Tab-separated table of C-alpha atoms in Angstrom:
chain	number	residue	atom	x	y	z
A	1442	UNK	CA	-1.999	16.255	10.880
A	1443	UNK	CA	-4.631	17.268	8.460
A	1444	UNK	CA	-5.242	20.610	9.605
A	1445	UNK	CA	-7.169	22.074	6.774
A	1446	UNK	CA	-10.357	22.567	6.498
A	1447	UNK	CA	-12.919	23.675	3.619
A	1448	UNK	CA	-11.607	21.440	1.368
A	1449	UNK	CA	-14.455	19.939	0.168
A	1450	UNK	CA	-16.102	19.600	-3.229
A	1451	UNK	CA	-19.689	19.870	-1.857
A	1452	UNK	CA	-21.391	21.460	0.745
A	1453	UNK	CA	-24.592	19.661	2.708
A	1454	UNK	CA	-27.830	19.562	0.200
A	1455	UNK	CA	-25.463	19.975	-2.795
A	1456	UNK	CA	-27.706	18.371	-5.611
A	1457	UNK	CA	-24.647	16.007	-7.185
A	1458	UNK	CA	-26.070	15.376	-10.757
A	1459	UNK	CA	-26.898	19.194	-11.823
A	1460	UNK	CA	-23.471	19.857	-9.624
A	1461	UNK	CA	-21.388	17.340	-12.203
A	1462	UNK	CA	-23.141	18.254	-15.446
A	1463	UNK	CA	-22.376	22.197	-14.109
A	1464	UNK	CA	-18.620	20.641	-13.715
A	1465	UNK	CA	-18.100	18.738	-16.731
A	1466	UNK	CA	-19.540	21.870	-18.940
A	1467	UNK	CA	-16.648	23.726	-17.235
A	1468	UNK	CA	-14.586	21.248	-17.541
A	1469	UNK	CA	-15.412	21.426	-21.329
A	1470	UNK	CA	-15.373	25.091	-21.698
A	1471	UNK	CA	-11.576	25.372	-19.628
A	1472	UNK	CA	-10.126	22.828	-22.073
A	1473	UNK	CA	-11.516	24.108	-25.435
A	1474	UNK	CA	-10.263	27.627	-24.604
A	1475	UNK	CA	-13.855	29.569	-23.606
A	1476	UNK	CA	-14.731	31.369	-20.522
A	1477	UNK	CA	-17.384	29.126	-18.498
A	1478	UNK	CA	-19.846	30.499	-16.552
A	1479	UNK	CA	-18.391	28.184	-13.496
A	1480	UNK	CA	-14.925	29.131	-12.581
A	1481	UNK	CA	-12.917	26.496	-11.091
A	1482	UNK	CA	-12.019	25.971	-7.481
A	1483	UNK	CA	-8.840	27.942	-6.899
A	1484	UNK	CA	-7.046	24.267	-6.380
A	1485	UNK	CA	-8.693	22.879	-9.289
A	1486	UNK	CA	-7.554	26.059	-11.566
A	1487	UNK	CA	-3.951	25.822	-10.160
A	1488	UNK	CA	-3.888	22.259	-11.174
A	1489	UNK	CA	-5.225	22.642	-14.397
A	1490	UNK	CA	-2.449	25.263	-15.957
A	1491	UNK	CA	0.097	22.645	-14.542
A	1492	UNK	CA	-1.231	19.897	-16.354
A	1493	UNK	CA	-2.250	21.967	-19.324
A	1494	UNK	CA	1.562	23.388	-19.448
A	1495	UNK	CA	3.005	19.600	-19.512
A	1496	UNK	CA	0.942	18.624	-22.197
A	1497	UNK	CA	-1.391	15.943	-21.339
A	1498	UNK	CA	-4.730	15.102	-23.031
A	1499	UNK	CA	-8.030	15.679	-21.317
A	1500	UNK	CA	-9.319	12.108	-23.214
A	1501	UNK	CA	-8.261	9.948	-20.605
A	1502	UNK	CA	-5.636	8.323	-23.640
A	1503	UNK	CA	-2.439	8.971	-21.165
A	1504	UNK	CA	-0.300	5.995	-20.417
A	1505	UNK	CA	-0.940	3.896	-17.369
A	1506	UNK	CA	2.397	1.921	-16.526
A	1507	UNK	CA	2.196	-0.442	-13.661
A	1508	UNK	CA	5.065	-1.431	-11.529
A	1509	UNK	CA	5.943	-5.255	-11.659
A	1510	UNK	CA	4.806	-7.071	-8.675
A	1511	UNK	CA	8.299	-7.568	-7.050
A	1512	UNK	CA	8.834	-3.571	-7.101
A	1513	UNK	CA	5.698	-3.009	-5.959
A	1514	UNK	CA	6.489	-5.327	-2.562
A	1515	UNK	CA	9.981	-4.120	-1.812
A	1516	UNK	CA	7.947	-0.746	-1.789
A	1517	UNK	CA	5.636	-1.321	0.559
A	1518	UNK	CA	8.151	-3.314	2.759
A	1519	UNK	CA	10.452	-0.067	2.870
A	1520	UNK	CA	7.375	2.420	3.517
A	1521	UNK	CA	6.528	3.478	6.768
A	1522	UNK	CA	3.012	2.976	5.872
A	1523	UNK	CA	3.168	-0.635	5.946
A	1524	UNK	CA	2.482	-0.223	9.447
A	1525	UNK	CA	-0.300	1.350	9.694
A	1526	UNK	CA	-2.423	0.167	6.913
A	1527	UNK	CA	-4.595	-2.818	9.109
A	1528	UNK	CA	-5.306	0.629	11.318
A	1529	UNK	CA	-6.371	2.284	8.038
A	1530	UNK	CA	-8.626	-0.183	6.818
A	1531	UNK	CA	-10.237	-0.995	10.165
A	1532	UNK	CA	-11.693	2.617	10.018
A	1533	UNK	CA	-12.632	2.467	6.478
A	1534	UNK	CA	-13.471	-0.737	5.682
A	1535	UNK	CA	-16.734	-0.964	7.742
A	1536	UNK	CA	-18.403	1.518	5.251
A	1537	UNK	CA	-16.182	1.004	2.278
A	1538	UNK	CA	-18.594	-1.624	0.916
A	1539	UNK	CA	-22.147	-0.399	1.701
A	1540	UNK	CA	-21.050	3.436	0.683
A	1541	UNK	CA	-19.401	2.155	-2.862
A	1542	UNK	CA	-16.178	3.296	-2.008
A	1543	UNK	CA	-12.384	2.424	-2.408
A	1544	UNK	CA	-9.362	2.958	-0.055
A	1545	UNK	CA	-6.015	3.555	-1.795
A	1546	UNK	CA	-2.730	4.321	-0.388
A	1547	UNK	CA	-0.098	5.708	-2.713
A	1548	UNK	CA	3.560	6.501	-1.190
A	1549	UNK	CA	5.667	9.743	-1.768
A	1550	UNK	CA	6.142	9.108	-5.480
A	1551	UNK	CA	1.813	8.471	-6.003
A	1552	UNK	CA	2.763	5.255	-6.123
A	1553	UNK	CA	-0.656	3.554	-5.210
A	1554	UNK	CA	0.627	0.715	-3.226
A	1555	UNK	CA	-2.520	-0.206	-1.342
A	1556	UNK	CA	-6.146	-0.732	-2.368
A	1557	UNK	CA	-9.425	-2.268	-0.792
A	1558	UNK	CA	-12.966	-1.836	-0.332
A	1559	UNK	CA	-15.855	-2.038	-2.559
A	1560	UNK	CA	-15.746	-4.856	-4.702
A	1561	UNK	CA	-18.156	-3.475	-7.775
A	1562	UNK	CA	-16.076	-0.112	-7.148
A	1563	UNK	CA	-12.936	-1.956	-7.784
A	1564	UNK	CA	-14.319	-3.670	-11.289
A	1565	UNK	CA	-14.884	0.255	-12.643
A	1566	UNK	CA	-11.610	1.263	-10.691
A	1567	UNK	CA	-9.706	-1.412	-12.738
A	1568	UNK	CA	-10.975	-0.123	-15.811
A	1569	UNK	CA	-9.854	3.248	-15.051
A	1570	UNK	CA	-5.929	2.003	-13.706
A	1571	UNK	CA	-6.469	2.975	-10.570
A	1572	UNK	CA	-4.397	-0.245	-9.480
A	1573	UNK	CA	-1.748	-0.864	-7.217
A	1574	UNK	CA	1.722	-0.414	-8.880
A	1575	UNK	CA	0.253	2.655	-11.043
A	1576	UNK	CA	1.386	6.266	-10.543
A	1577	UNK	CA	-1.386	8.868	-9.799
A	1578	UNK	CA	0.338	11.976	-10.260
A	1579	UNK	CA	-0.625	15.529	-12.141
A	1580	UNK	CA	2.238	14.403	-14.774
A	1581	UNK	CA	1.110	10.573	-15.527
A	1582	UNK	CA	-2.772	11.603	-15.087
A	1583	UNK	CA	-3.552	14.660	-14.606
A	1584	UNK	CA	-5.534	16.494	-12.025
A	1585	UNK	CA	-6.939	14.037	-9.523
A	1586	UNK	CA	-6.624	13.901	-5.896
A	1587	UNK	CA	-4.154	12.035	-5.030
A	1588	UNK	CA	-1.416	13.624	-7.286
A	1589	UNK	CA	-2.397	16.857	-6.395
A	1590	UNK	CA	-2.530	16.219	-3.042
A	1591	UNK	CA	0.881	15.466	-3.597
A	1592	UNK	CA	1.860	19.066	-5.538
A	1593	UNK	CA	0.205	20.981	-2.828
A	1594	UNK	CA	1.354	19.627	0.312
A	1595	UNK	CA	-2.219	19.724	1.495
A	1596	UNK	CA	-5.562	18.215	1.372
A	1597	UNK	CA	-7.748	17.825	-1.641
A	1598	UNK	CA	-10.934	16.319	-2.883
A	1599	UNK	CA	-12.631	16.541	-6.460
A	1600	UNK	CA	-15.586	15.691	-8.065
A	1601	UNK	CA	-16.390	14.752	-11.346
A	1602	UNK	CA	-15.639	17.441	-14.066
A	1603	UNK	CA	-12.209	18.819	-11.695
A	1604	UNK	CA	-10.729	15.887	-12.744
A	1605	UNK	CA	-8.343	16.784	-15.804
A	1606	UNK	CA	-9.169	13.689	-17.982
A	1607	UNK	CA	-12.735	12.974	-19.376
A	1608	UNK	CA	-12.349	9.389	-17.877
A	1609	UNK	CA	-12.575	10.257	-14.158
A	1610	UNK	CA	-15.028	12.518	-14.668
A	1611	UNK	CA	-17.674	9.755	-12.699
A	1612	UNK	CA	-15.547	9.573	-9.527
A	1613	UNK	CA	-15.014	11.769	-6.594
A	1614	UNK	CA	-11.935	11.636	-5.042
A	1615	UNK	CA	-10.749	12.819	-1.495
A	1616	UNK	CA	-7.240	12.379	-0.544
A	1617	UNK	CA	-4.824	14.065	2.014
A	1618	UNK	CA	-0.792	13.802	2.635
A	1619	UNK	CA	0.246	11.566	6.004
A	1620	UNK	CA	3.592	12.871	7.572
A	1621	UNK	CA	6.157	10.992	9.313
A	1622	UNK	CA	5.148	12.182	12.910
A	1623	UNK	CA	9.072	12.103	13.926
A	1624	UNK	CA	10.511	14.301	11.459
A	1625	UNK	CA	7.417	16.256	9.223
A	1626	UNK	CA	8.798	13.495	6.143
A	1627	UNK	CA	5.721	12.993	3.745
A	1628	UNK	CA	4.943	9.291	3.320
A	1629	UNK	CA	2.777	9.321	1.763
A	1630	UNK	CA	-0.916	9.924	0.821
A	1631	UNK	CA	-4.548	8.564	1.813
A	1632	UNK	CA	-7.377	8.835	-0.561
A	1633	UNK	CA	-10.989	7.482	-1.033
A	1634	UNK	CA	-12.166	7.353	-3.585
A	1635	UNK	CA	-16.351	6.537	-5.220
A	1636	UNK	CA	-18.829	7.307	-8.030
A	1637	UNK	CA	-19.335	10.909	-8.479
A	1638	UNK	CA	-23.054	10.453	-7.289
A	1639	UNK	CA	-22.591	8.881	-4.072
A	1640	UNK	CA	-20.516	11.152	-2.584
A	1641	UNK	CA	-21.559	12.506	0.832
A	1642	UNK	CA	-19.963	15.741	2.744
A	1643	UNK	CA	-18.312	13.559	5.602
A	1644	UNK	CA	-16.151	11.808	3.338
A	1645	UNK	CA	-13.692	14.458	4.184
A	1646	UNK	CA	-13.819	13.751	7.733
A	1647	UNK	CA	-13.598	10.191	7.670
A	1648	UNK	CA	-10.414	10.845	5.505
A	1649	UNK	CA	-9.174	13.316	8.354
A	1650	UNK	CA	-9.631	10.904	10.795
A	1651	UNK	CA	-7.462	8.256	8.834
A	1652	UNK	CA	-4.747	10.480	8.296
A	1653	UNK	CA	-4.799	11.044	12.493
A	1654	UNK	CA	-4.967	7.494	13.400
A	1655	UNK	CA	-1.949	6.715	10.970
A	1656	UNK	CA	-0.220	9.427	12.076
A	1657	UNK	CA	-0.807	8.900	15.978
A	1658	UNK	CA	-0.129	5.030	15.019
A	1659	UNK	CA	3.238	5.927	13.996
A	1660	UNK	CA	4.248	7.791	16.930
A	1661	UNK	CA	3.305	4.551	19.029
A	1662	UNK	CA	5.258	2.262	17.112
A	1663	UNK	CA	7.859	4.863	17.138
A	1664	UNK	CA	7.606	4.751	21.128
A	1665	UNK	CA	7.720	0.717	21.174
A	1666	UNK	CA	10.691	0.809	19.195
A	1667	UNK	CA	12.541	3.023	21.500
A	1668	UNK	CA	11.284	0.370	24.412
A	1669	UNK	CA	12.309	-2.423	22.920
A	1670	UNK	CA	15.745	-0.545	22.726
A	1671	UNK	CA	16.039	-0.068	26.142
A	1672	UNK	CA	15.137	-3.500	27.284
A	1673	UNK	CA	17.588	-4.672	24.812
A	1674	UNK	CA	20.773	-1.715	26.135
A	1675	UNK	CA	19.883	-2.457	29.926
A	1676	UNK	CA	23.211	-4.498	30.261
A	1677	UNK	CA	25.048	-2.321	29.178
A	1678	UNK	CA	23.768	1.015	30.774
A	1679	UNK	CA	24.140	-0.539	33.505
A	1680	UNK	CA	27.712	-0.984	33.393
A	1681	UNK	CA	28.328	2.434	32.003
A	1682	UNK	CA	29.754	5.377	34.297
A	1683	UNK	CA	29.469	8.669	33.136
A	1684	UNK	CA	27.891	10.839	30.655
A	1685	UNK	CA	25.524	8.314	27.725
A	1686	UNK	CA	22.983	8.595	25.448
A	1687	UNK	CA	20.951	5.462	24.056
A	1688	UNK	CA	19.550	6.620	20.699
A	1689	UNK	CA	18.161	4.857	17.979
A	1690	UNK	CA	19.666	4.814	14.194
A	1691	UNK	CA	17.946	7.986	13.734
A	1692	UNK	CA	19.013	9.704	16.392
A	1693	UNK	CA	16.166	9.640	18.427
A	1694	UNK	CA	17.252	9.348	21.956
A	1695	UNK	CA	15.892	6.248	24.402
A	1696	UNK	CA	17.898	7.193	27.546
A	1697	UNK	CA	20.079	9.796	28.345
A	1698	UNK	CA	22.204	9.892	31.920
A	1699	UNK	CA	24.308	12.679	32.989
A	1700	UNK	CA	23.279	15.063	29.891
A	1701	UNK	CA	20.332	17.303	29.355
A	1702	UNK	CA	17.878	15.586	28.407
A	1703	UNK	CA	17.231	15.897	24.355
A	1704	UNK	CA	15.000	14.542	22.006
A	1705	UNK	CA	17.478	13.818	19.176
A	1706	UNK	CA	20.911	13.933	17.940
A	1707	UNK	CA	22.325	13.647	14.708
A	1708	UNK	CA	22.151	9.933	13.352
A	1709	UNK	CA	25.397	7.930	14.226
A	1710	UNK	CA	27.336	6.014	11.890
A	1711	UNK	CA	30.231	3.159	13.285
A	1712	UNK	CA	32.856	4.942	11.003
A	1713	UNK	CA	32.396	9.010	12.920
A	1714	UNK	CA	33.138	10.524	15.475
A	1715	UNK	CA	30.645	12.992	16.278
A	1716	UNK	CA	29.910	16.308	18.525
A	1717	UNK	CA	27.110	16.342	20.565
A	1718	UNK	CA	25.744	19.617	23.150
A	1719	UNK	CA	26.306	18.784	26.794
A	1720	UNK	CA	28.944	16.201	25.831
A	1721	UNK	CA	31.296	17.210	23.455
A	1722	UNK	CA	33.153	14.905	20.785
A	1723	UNK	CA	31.835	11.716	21.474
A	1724	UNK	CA	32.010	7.284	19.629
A	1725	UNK	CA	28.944	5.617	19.048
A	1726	UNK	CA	29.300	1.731	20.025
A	1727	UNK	CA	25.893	-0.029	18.668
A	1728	UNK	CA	23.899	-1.800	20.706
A	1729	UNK	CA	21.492	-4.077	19.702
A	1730	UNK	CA	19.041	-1.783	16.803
A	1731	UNK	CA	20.374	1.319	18.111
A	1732	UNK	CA	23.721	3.140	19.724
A	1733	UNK	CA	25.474	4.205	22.877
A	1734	UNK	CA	27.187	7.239	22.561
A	1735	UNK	CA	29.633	8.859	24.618
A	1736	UNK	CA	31.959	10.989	25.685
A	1737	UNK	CA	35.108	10.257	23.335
A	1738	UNK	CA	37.535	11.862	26.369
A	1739	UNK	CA	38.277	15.361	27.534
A	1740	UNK	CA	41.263	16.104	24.968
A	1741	UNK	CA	39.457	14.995	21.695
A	1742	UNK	CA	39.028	17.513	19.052
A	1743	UNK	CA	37.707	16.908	15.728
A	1744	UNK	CA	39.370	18.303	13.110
A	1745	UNK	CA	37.772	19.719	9.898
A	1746	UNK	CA	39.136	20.725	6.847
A	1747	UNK	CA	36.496	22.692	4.450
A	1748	UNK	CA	37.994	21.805	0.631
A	1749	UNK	CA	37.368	24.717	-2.108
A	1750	UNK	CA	39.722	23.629	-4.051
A	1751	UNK	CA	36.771	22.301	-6.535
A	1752	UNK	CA	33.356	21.210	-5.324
A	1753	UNK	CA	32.898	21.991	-1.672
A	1754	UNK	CA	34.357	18.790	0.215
A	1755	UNK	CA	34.613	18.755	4.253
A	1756	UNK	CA	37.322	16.456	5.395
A	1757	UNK	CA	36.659	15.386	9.110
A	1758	UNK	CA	39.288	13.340	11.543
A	1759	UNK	CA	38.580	13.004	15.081
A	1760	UNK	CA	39.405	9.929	17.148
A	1761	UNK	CA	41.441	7.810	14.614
A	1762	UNK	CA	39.411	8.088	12.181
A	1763	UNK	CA	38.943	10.111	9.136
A	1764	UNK	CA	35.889	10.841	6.754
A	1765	UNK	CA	34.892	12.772	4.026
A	1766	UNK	CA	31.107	14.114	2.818
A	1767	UNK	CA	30.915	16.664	-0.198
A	1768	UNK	CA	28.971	19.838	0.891
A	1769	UNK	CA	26.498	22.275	-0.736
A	1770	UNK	CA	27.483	25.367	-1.819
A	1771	UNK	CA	25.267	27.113	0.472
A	1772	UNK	CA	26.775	24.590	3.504
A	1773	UNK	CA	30.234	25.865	2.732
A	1774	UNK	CA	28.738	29.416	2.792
A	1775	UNK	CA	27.846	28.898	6.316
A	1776	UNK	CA	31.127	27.047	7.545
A	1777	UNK	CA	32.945	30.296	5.888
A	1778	UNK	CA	30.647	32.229	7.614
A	1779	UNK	CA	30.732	30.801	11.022
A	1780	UNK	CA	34.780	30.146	10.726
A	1781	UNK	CA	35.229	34.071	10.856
A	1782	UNK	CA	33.056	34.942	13.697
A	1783	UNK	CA	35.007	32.800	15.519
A	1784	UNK	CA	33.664	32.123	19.272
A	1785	UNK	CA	31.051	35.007	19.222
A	1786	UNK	CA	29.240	33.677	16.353
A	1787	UNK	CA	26.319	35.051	14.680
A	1788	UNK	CA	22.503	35.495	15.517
A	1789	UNK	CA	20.183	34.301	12.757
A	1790	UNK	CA	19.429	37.824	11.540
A	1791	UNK	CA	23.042	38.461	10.962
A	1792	UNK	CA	23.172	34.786	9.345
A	1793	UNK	CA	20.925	35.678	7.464
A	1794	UNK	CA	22.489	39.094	5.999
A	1795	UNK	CA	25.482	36.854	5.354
A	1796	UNK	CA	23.988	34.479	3.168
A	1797	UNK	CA	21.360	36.636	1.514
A	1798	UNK	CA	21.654	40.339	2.204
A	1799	UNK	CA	19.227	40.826	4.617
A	1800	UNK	CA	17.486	39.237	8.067
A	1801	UNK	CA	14.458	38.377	6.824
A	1802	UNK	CA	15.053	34.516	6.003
A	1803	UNK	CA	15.387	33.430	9.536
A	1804	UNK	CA	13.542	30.402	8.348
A	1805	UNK	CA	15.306	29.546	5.023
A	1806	UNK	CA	18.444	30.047	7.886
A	1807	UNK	CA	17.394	27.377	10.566
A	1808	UNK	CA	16.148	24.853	7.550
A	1809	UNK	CA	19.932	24.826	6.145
A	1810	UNK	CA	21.265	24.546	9.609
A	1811	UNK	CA	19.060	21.806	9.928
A	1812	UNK	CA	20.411	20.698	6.912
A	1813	UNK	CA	23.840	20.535	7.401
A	1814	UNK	CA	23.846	19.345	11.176
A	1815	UNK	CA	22.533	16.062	8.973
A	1816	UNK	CA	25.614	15.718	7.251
A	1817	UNK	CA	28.016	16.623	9.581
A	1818	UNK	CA	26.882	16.025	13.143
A	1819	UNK	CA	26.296	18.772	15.793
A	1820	UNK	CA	29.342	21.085	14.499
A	1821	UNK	CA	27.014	24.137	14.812
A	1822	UNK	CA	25.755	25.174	18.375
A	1823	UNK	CA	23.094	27.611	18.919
A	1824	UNK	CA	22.402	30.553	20.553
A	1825	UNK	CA	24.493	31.974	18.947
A	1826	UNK	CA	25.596	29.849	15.784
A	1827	UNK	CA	28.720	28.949	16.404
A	1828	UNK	CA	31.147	26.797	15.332
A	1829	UNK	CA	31.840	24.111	18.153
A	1830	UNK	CA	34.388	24.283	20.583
A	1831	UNK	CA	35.421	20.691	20.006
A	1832	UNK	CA	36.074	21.486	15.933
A	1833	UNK	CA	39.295	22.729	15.166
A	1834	UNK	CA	38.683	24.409	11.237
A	1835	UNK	CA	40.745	25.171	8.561
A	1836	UNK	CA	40.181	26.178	5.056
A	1837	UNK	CA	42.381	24.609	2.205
A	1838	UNK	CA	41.922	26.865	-1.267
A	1839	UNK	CA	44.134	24.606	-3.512
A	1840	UNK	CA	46.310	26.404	-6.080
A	1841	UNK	CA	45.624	30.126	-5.150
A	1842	UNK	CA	46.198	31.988	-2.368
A	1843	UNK	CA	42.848	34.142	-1.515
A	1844	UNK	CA	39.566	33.213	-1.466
A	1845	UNK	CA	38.718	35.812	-3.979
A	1846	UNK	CA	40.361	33.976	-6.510
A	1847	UNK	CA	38.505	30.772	-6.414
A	1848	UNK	CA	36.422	29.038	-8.231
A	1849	UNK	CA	34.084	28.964	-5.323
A	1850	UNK	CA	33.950	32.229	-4.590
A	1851	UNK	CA	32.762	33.348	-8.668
A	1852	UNK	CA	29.720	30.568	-7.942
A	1853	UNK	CA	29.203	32.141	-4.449
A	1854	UNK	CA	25.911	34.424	-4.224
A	1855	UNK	CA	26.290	35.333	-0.885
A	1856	UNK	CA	27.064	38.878	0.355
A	1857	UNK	CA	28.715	38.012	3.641
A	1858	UNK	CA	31.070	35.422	1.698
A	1859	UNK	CA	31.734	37.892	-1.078
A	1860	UNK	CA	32.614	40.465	1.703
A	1861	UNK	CA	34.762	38.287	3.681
A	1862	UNK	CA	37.420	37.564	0.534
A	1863	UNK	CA	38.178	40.900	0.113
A	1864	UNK	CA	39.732	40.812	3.673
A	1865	UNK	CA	40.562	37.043	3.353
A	1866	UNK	CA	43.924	36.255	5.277
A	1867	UNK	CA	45.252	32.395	5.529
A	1868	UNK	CA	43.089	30.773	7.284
A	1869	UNK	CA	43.974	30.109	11.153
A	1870	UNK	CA	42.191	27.133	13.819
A	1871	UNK	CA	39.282	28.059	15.625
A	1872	UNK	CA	38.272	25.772	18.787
């Protein structure tokens, strides 16, 4: 969702010409080193050191490079946005024309990969390379609201002279992120985009209402998807006994019988075993687009090997089969972590302590968590954090003995790591 409001250039009864000649004299001033009478929006200022610091020129002479035409359709065939972009234009496209205005849809990487509206807009647009296949970021253009849309996280509109480069200075542009409604991803961002002196105040909320439709349009398709995967798994739930979830290659679950009922798991993959809460180690079979997963049998364990003999590896073997994934130093920190509190575990706060000295990053904590159940599957309970009971863990140092001799431990910056070699003893199985 949006959620931010105020972002506007203007306010209601703003008179636009003395407004951009006040802007572009600022503009002016900023650049050639004076003190305007105008100071910038705090955005606008913010984006301006950035671009000043990465050496751009305020001219407008800064390379435009468009994508070729085959890159610029394997893009929009991979982006969610694809999607959703009939829905977009179907709310802007019945003013687009008679208000002189442009839709453009750039992905995660201000890629614009979508553009329609206005057809005398598009001539100056052109002009300008604001085309599909061009990036529109602070590095490649400067300030300009779809790029720094982008930097911020947030929503952004400018008009005339808050644009970095001379050459935009006769647009407005208003353009806010869209987030994958699933899993917070950014997809991407929605911007529209006019001459500076047609700009009205609800251009903001007509792009607030895009960003909602195409976000509320990708929950729906998100929902269909998980139908059609249940229509397609019927068969064979129901011929399954027991404990199953039906989950999509995500994660997300479809149908769940004889398990709490949970939104998501971590994504399975054919060649993993992986541990689940309320069932344990557990095989995913696939099924049509998604997976069945279940129980793997009462007297599977998984066992995992955590590798410091050079860069953090995690060696995993469960069920016949064996796989490896190389691990951040910051995920090893944790495994180390969790591996000595053995069953009690550790709250967040003392997680926390462990990895940076004191409580207070109880969301920096949950993030990496987050994190690492990605790579390795639901190893980590909750409530406490905890390694699972399913994982049997060992630690293999390599050539030396104690974990205050390693390598790792000289690149390690956390306390509770640092702690725990002084009192380091071979490592034993917890599970």
């Amino acid at each position: 969702m949006v959620g931010a409001r105020g972002f506007g250039a203007i306010t209601p009864g703003t008179d636009l010409s003395r407004h951009a000649r006040d802007l572009v004299r600022m503009h002016d001033a900023v650049i050639g080193g004076g003190r305007p009478a105008l100071r910038p929006r705090a955005v606008v200022q913010r984006s301006w050191r950035r671009v000043l610091e990465s050496g751009l020129a305020p001219d407008g002479g800064n390379t435009r490079t468009l994508l070729p035409l085959d890159e610029i359709e394997n893009r929009r065939r991979r982006s969610a946005l694809a999607e959703v972009i009939a829905d977009l234009n179907r709310v802007i496209a019945a003013v687009a024309e008679a208000s002189h205005m442009l839709m453009v849809v750039a992905d995660a990487d201000g890629i614009i990969l979508w553009r329609s509206g206005s057809a005398r807009v598009r001539g100056r647009a052109d002009a300008l390379g604001f085309l599909e296949g061009a990036e529109w970021t602070e590095r490649t253009v400067g300030t300009n609201a779809i790029g720094t849309a982008l930097t911020e996280g947030a929503p952004v509109q400018l008009f005339s002279g808050e644009h970095f480069e001379q050459t935009q200075h006769p647009w407005y542009c208003t353009a806010a992120p869209i987030h994958d409604p699933r899993t917070g991803d950014l997809l991407g961002v929605v911007d529209v985009s006019g001459p500076a002196l047609t700009l009205h105040p609800a251009v903001t909320a007509l792009v607030e209402t895009a960003v909602r439709l195409a976000e509320a349009q990708l929950w729906r398709h998100h929902e269909a998807r998980l139908d059609r995967l249940r229509a397609v798994a019927a068969p064979a739930l129901a011929s399954t006994s027991g404990p199953v979830l039906l989950v999509d290659d995500n994660g997300w679950v479809a149908h769940c019988a004889g398990v709490a009922a949970t939104k998501r798991i971590p994504a399975p993959s054919a060649d993993r075993t992986l541990t689940v809460p309320g069932l344990g180690v557990c095989t995913p079979e696939r099924v049509g687009d998604g997976w069945l997963v279940r129980q793997a049998g009462p007297d599977t364990r998984i066992t995992m090997e955590l590798d410091l003999s050079g860069p953090p590896v995690v060696v995993v073997t469960g069920d016949d089969a064996t796989w490896r994934a190389p691990l951040s130093g910051r995920h090893a920190e944790i495994l180390l972590l969790l591996h000595h509190s053995g069953r009690d575990g550790l709250s967040v706060a003392d997680l926390s302590t462990g990895l940076y000295g004191d409580p207070d990053h109880a969301v920096a904590v949950r993030a990496e968590i987050s994190r690492l159940r990605r790579v390795l599957g639901s190893v980590v309970d909750g409530r406490p954090y905890r390694l699972a009971g399913s994982v049997q863990f060992t630690v293999a140092l390599g050539d030396v003995d104690r974990l205050a001799d390693s390598t790792f431990l000289r690149r390690s910056t956390s306390p509770g790591v640092r702690a725990l070699a002084r009192q380091w003893r071979p490592p034993r199985p917890v599970g």
